[in-house]
C-alpha positions as protocol buffer text, in pm:
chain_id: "A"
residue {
  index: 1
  type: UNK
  ca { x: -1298 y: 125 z: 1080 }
}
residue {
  index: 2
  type: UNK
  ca { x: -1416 y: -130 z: 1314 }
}
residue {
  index: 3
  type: UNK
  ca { x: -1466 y: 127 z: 1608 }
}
residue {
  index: 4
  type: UNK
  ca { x: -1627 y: 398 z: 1402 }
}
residue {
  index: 5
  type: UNK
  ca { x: -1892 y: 101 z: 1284 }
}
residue {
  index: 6
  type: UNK
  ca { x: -1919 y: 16 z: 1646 }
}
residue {
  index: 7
  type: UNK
  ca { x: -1959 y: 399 z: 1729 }
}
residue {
  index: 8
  type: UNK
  ca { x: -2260 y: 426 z: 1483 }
}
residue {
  index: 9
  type: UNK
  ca { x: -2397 y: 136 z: 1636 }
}
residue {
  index: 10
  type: UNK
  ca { x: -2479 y: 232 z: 1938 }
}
residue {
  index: 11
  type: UNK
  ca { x: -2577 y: 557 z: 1857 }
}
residue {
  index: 12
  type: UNK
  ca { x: -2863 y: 407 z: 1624 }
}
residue {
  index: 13
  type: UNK
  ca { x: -2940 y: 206 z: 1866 }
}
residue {
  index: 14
  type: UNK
  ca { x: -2970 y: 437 z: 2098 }
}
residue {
  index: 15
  type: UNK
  ca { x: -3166 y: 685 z: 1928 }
}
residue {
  index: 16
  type: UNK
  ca { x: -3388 y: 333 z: 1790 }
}
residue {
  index: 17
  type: UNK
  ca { x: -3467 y: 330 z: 2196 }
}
residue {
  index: 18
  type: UNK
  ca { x: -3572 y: 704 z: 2254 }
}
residue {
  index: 19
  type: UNK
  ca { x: -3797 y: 628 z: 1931 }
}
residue {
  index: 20
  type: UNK
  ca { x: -3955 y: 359 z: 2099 }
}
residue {
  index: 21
  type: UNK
  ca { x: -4012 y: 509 z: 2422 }
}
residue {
  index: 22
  type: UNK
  ca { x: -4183 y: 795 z: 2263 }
}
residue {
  index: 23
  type: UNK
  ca { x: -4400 y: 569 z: 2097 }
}
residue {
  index: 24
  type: UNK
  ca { x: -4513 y: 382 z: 2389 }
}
residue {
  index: 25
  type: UNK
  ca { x: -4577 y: 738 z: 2575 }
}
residue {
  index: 26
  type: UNK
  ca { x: -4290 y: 721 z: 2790 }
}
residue {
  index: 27
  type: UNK
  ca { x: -4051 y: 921 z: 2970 }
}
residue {
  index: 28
  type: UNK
  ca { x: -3738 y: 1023 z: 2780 }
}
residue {
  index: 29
  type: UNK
  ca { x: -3471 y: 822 z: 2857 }
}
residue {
  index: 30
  type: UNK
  ca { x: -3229 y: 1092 z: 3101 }
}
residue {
  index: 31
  type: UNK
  ca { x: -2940 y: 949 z: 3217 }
}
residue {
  index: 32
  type: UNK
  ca { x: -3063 y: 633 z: 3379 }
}
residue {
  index: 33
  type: UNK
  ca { x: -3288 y: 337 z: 3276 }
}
């Protein structure tokens, strides 16, 4: 259970960081940072 919550984690997070990029007009994240 503990791995799947970590799972989820990151993918919000993750997905939390391609939100903010878009709102501060840049690049998608691809790959790199």
């Amino acid at each position: 259970m503990g791995t799947f919550l970590l799972a989820l984690l990151v993918v919000v997070l993750l997905m939390a960081g391609m939100s903010i990029g878009v709102i501060f007009g840049r690049k998608p994240i691809s790959g790199t940072c």
